[in-house]
Short mmCIF file of C-alpha atoms and ligand atoms in Angstrom, two decimals:
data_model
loop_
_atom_site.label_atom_id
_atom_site.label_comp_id
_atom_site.label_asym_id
_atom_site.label_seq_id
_atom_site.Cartn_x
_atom_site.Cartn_y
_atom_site.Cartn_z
CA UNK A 22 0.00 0.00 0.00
CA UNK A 23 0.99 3.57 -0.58
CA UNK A 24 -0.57 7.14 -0.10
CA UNK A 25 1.98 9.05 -1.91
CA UNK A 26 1.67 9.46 -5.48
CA UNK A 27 2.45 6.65 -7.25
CA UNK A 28 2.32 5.75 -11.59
CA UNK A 29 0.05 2.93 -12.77
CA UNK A 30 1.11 1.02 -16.14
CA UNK A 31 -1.71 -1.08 -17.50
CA UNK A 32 -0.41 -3.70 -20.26
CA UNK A 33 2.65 -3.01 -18.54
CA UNK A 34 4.11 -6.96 -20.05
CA UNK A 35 4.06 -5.92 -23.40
CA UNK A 36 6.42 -3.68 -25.81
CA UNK A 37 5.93 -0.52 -24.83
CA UNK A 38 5.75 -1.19 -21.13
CA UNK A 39 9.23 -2.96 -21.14
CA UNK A 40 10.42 0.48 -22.18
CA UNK A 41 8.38 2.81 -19.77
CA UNK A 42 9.64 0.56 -17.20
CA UNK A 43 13.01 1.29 -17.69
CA UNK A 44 12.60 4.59 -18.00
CA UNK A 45 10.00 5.37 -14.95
CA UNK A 46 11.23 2.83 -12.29
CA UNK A 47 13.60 4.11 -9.57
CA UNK A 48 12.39 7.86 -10.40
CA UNK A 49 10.43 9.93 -7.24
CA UNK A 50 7.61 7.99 -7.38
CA UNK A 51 6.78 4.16 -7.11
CA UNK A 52 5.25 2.26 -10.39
CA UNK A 53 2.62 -0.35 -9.92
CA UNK A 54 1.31 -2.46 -12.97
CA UNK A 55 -1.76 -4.25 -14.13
CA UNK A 56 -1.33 -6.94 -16.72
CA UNK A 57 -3.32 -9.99 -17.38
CA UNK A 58 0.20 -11.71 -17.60
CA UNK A 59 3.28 -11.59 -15.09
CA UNK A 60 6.11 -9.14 -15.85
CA UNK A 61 9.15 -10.65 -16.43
CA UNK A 62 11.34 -11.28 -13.52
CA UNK A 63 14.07 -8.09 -14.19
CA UNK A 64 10.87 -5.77 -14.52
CA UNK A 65 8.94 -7.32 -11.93
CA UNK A 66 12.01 -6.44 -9.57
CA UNK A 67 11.70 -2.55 -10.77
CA UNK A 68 8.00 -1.91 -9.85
CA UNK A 69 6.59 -1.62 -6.45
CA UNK A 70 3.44 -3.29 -7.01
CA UNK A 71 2.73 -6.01 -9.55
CA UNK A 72 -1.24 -6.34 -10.08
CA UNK A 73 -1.76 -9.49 -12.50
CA UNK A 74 -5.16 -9.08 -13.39
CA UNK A 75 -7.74 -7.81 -16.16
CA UNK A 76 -8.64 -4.03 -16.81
CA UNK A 77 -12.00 -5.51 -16.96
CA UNK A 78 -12.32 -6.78 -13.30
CA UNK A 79 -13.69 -3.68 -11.41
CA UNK A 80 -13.23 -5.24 -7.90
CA UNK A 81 -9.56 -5.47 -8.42
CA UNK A 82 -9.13 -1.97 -9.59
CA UNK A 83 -11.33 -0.89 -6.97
CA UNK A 84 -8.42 -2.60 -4.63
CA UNK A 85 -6.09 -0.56 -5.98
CA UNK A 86 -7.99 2.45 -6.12
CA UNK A 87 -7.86 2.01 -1.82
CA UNK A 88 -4.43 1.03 -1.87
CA UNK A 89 -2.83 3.35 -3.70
CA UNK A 90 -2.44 7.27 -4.95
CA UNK A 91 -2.32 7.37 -8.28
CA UNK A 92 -1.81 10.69 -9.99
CA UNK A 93 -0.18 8.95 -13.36
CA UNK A 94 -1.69 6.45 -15.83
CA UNK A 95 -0.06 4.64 -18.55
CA UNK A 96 -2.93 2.51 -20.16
CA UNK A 97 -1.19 0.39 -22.64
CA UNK A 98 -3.53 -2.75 -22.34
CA UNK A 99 -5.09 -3.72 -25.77
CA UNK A 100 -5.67 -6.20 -28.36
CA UNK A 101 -3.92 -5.14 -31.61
CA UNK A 102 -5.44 -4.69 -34.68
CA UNK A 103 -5.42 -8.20 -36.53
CA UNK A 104 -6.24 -9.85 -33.15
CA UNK A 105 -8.99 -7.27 -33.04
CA UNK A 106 -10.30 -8.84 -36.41
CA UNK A 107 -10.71 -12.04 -35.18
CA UNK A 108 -12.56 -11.28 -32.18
CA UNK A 109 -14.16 -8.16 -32.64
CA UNK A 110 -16.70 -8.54 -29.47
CA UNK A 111 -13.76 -8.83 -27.48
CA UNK A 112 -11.69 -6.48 -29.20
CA UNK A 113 -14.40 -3.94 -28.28
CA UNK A 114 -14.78 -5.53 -24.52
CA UNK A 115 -10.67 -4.68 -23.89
CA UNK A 116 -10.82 -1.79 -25.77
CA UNK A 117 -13.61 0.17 -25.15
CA UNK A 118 -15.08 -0.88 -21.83
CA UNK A 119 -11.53 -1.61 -20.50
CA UNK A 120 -10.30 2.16 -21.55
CA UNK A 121 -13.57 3.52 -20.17
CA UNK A 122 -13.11 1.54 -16.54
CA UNK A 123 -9.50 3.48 -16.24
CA UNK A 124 -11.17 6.45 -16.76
CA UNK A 125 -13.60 6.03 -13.98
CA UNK A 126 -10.77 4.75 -12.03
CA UNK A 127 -8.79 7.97 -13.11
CA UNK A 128 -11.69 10.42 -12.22
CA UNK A 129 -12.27 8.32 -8.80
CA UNK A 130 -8.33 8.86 -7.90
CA UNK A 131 -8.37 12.71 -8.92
CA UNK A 132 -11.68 12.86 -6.84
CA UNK A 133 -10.14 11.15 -3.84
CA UNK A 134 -6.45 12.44 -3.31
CA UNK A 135 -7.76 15.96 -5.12
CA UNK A 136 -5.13 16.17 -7.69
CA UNK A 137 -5.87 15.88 -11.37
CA UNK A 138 -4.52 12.71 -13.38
CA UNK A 139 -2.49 12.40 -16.05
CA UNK A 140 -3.79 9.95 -18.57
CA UNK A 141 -1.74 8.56 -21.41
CA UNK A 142 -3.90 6.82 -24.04
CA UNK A 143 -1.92 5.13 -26.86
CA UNK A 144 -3.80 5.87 -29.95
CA UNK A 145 -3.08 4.57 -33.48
CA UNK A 146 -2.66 4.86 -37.43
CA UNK A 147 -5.66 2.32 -36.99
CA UNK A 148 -7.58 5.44 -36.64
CA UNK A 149 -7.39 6.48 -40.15
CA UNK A 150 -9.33 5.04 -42.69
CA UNK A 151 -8.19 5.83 -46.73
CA UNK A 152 -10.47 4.51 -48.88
CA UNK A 153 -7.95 3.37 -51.84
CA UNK A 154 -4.50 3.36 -52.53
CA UNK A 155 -4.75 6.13 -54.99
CA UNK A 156 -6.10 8.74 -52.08
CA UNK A 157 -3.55 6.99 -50.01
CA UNK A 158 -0.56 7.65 -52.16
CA UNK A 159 -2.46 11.46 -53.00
CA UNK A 160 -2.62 11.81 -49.23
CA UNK A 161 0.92 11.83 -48.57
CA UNK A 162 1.56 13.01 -44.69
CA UNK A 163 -1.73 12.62 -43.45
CA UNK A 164 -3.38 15.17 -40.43
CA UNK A 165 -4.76 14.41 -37.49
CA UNK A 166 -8.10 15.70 -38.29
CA UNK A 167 -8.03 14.14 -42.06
CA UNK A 168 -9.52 10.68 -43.20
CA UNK A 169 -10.84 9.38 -39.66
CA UNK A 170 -13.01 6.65 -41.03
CA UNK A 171 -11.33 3.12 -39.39
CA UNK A 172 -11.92 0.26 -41.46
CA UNK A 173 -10.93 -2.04 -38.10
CA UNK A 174 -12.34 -3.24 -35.06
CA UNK A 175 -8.90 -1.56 -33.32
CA UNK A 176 -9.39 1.66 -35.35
CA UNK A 177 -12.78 2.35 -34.67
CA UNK A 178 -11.91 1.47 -30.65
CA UNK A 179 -8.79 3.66 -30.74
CA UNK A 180 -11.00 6.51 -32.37
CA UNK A 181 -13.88 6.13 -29.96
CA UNK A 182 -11.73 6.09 -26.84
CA UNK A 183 -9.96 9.22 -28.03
CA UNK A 184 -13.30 10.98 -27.59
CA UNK A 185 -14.16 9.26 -24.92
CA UNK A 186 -10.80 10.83 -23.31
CA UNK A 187 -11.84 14.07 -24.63
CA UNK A 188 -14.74 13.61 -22.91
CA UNK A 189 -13.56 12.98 -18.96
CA UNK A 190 -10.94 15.68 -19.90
CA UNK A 191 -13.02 18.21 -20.77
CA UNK A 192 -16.90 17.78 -20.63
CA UNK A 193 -17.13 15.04 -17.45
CA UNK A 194 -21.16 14.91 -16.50
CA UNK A 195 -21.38 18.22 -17.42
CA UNK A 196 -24.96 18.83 -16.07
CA UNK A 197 -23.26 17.48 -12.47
CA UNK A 198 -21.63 21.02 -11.95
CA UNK A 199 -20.16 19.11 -8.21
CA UNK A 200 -18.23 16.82 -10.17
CA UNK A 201 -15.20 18.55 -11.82
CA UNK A 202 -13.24 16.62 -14.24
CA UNK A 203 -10.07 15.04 -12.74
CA UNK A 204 -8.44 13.62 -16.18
CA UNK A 205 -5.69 15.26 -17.84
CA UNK A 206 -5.93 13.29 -20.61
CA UNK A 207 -2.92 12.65 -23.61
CA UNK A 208 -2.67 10.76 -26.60
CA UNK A 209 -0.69 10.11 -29.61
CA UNK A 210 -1.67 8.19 -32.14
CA UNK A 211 1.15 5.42 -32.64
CA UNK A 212 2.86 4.57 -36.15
CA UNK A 213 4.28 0.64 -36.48
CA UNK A 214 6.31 0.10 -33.73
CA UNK A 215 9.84 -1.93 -34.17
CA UNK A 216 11.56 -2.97 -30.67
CA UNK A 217 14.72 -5.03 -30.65
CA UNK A 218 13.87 -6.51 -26.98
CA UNK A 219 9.99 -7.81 -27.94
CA UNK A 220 8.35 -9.70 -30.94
CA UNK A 221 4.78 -7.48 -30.94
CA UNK A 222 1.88 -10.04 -31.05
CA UNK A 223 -1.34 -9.46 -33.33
CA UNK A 224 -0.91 -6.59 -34.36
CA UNK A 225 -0.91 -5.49 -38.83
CA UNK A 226 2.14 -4.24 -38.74
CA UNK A 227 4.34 -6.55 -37.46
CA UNK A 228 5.37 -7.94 -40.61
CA UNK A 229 8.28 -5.22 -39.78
CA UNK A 230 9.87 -6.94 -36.59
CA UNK A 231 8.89 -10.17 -37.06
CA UNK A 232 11.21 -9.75 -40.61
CA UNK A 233 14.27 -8.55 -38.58
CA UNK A 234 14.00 -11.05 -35.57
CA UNK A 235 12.88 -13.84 -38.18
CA UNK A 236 16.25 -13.04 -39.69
CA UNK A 237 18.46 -12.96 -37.18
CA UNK A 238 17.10 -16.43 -35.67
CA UNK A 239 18.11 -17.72 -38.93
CA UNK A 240 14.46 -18.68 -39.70
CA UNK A 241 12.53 -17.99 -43.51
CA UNK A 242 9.89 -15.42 -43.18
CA UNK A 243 6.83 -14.92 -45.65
CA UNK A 244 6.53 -11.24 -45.48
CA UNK A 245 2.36 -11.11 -45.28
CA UNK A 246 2.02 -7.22 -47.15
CA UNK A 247 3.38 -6.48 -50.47
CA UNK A 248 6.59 -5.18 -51.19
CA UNK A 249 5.43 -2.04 -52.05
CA UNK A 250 3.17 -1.37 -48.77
CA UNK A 251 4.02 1.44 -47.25
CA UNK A 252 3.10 2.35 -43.38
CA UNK A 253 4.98 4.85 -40.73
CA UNK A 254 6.90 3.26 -38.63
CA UNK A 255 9.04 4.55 -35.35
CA UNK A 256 11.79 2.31 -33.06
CA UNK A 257 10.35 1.75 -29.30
CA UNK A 258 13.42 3.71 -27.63
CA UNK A 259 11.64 6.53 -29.86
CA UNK A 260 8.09 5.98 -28.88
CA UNK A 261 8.79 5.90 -25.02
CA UNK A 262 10.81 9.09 -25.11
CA UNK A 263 7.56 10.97 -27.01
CA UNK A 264 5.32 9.71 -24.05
CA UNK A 265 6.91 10.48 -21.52
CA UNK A 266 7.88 14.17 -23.43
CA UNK A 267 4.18 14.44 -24.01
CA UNK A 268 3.25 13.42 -20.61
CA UNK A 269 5.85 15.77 -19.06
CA UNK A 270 4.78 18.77 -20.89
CA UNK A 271 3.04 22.00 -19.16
CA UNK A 272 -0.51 21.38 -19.88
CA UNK A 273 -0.96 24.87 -21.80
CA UNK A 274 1.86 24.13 -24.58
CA UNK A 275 -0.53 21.40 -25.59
CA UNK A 276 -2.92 22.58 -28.37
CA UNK A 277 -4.71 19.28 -28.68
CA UNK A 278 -5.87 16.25 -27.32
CA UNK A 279 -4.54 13.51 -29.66
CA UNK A 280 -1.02 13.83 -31.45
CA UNK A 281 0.39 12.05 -34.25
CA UNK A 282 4.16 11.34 -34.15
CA UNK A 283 6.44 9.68 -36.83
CA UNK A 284 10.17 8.74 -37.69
CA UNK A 285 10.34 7.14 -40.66
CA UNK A 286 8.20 5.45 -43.48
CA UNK A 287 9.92 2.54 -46.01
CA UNK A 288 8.10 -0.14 -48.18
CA UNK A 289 8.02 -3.61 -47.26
CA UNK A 290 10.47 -4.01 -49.52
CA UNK A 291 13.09 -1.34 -48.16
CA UNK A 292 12.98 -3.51 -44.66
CA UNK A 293 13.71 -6.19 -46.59
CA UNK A 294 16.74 -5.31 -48.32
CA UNK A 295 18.18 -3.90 -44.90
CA UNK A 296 17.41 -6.98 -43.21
CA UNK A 297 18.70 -8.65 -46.16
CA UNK A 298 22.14 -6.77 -46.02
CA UNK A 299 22.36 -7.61 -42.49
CA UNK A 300 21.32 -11.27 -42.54
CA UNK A 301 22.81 -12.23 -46.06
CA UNK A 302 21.35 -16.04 -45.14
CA UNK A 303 17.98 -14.70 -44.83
CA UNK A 304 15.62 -16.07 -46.64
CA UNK A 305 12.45 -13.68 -47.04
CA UNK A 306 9.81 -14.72 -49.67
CA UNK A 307 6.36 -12.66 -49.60
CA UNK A 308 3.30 -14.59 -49.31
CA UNK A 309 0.35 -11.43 -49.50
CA UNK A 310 -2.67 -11.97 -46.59
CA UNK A 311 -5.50 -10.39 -48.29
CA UNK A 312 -7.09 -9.32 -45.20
CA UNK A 313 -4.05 -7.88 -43.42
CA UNK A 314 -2.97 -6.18 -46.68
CA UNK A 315 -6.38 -4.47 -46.78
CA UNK A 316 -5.83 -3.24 -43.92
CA UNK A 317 -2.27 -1.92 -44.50
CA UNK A 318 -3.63 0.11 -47.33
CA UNK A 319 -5.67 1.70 -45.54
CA UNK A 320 -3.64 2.88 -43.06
CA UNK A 321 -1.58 6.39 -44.22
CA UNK A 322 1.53 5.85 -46.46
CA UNK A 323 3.25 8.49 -43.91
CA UNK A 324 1.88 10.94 -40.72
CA UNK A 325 1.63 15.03 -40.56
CA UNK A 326 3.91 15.39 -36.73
CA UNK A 327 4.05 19.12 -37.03
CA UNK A 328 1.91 19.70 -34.03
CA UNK A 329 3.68 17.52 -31.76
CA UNK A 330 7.33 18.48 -32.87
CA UNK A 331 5.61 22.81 -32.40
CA UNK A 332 4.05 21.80 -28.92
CA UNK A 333 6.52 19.30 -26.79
CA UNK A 334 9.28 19.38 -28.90
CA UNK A 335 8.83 15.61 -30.64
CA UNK A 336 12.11 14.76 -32.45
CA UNK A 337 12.59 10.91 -33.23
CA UNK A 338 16.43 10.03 -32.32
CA UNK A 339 16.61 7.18 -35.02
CA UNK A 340 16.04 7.66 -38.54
CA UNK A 341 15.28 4.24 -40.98
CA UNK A 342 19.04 4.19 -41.76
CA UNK A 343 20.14 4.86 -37.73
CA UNK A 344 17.42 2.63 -36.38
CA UNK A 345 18.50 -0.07 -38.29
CA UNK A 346 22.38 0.32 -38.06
CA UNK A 347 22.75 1.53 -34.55
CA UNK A 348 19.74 -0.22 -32.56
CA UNK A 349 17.38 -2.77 -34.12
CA UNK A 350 20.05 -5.08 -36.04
CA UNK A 351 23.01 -4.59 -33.02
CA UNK A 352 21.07 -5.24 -30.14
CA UNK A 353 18.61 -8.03 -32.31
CA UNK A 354 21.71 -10.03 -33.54
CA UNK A 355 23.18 -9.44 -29.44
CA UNK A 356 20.06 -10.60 -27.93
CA UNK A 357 19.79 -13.63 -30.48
CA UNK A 358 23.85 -14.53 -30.22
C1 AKB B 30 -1.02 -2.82 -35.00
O1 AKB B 30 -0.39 -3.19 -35.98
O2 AKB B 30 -2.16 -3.19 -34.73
C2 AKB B 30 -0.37 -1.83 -34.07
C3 AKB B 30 -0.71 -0.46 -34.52
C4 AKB B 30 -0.13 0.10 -35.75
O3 AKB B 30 -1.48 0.21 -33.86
N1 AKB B 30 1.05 -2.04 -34.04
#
């Protein structure tokens, strides 16, 4: 138990919550995680408070709404987007209802310790919808207030719970003047993600990492997207450090709600050949998934991160060149050695 401020991760086992471990654990305040599955035994030892449980189970974050002071949320828990495809009812369950039951828990903490919460809500690409590949390629850097029709189960979650964070943030049960909304809440919406410490799970765009750690585990990969797809795509080290800039920022340098943020955006084909160069014994063939390519294309070719760069200073360290050379294939080929 602990009545001092404290940081919650939920989802805290996968990708992105190996690297907001790192970087959060052993600061001025404790961190305390909710994940359906256990953290792995070096993270587990970096958090005070391992919760392994469901974002869905109200008793249990009741429990920790008693035991604890939470002032900062990192909800990270979700099923990805091809997951989402195949169970759509439950996609919606974890994604929607799950999202909305941290936001309750949110408004209960800034009700109960009087502080507001900060709220980080991982948003997506998902979120756009672009109808063909003609208006994709047309479309170039896309805005975040252009083409917002998700073709996915994921996307149309993602888009929802951005309003639905909008909402607590800005319009909480407006007609109950006595309750004052306790939810600072920030999002960006995520390109493809590429770590070199975690093979992502269900998600569209993994055809990206699971090429590169294919590769360096010597094993043939059927690339599942064409060689010409085209998606943005960021390394983790990357993503963590514009959350926890966003998160850090003085509330009134933010002009929205929802950011995009991007790095870098190659073909299929351009991962390929770097892989290739890397892992001359590769062997990567491309076997298309109709579906998954579907929704690929409709996903933007590239992201608009001008607001985000103007308001809390995004700059991606790695570049596709750097994050190649000097983290993903180094530390991939390391970890696999
Ligand atoms: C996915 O592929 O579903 C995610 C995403 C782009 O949001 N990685």
């Amino acid at each position: 138990m602990s009545r001092f401020a404290s940081i919650l991760l939920t989802g805290a086992s996968g990708e992105m919550g190996h690297g907001l471990i790192d970087r959060l654990a052993g600061g001025s305040r404790p961190v305390i995680t909710l994940d359906l599955n256990p953290l792995a035994p070096e993270l587990a030892k970096k958090v005070r408070k391992e919760f392994v449980g469901s974002i869905l189970d109200t008793q249990l974050l009741e429990r920790i709404n008693a035991e604890y002071e939470v002032d900062e949320i990192y909800h990270l828990a979700a099923l990805l987007s091809t997951r989402s495809e195949f169970s759509p009812a439950l996609a919606h369950k974890v994604n929607v209802e799950g999202t909305l039951n941290m936001l309750e828990f949110a408004q209960k903490e800034g009700e109960s310790h009087g502080r507001p919460v900060t709220f980080f809500y991982p948003s997506s690409i998902a979120a756009y919808g672009l109808p063909d590949l003609g208006v994709k390629t047309a479309a170039g850097r896309v805005k975040e207030d252009d083409f917002l029709q998700p073709t996915t189960m994921y996307g149309a979650n993602k888009l929802y719970c951005e309003h639905l964070g909008r909402y607590y943030g800005r319009h909480y049960k407006q007609l109950a003047t006595d309750k004052l909304g306790k939810v600072d809440f920030r999002c960006i919406r995520f390109p493809g993600l590429i770590s070199a410490l975690t093979v992502p799970s269900g998600g569209t765009s993994d055809y990206a990492p699971e090429m590169i750690h294919a590769a360096a585990q010597g094993e043939a990969y059927a690339c599942f997207v064409r060689p010409d797809a085209r998606i943005p795509f960021m390394a983790m080290p990357d993503a963590v450090e514009a959350v926890l800039k966003l998160m850090h920022a003085p509330a009134d340098r933010l002009t929205r709600t929802v950011y995009n943020i991007g790095a870098f955006a190659p073909t299929a084909d351009e991962v390929r050949r770097v892989v290739q160069e890397a892992f001359p014994d590769a062997t990567i063939t491309t076997k298309v998934d109709v579906k998954r390519q579907g929704i690929i294309d409709s996903w933007p070719g590239d992201v608009d991160d001008s607001a985000a760069r103007r308001d809390w200073g995004h700059s991606p360290r790695y570049d596709f060149d750097s994050a190649f050379r000097d983290y993903l294939i180094p530390t991939i080929r390391n970890r696999y050695s």
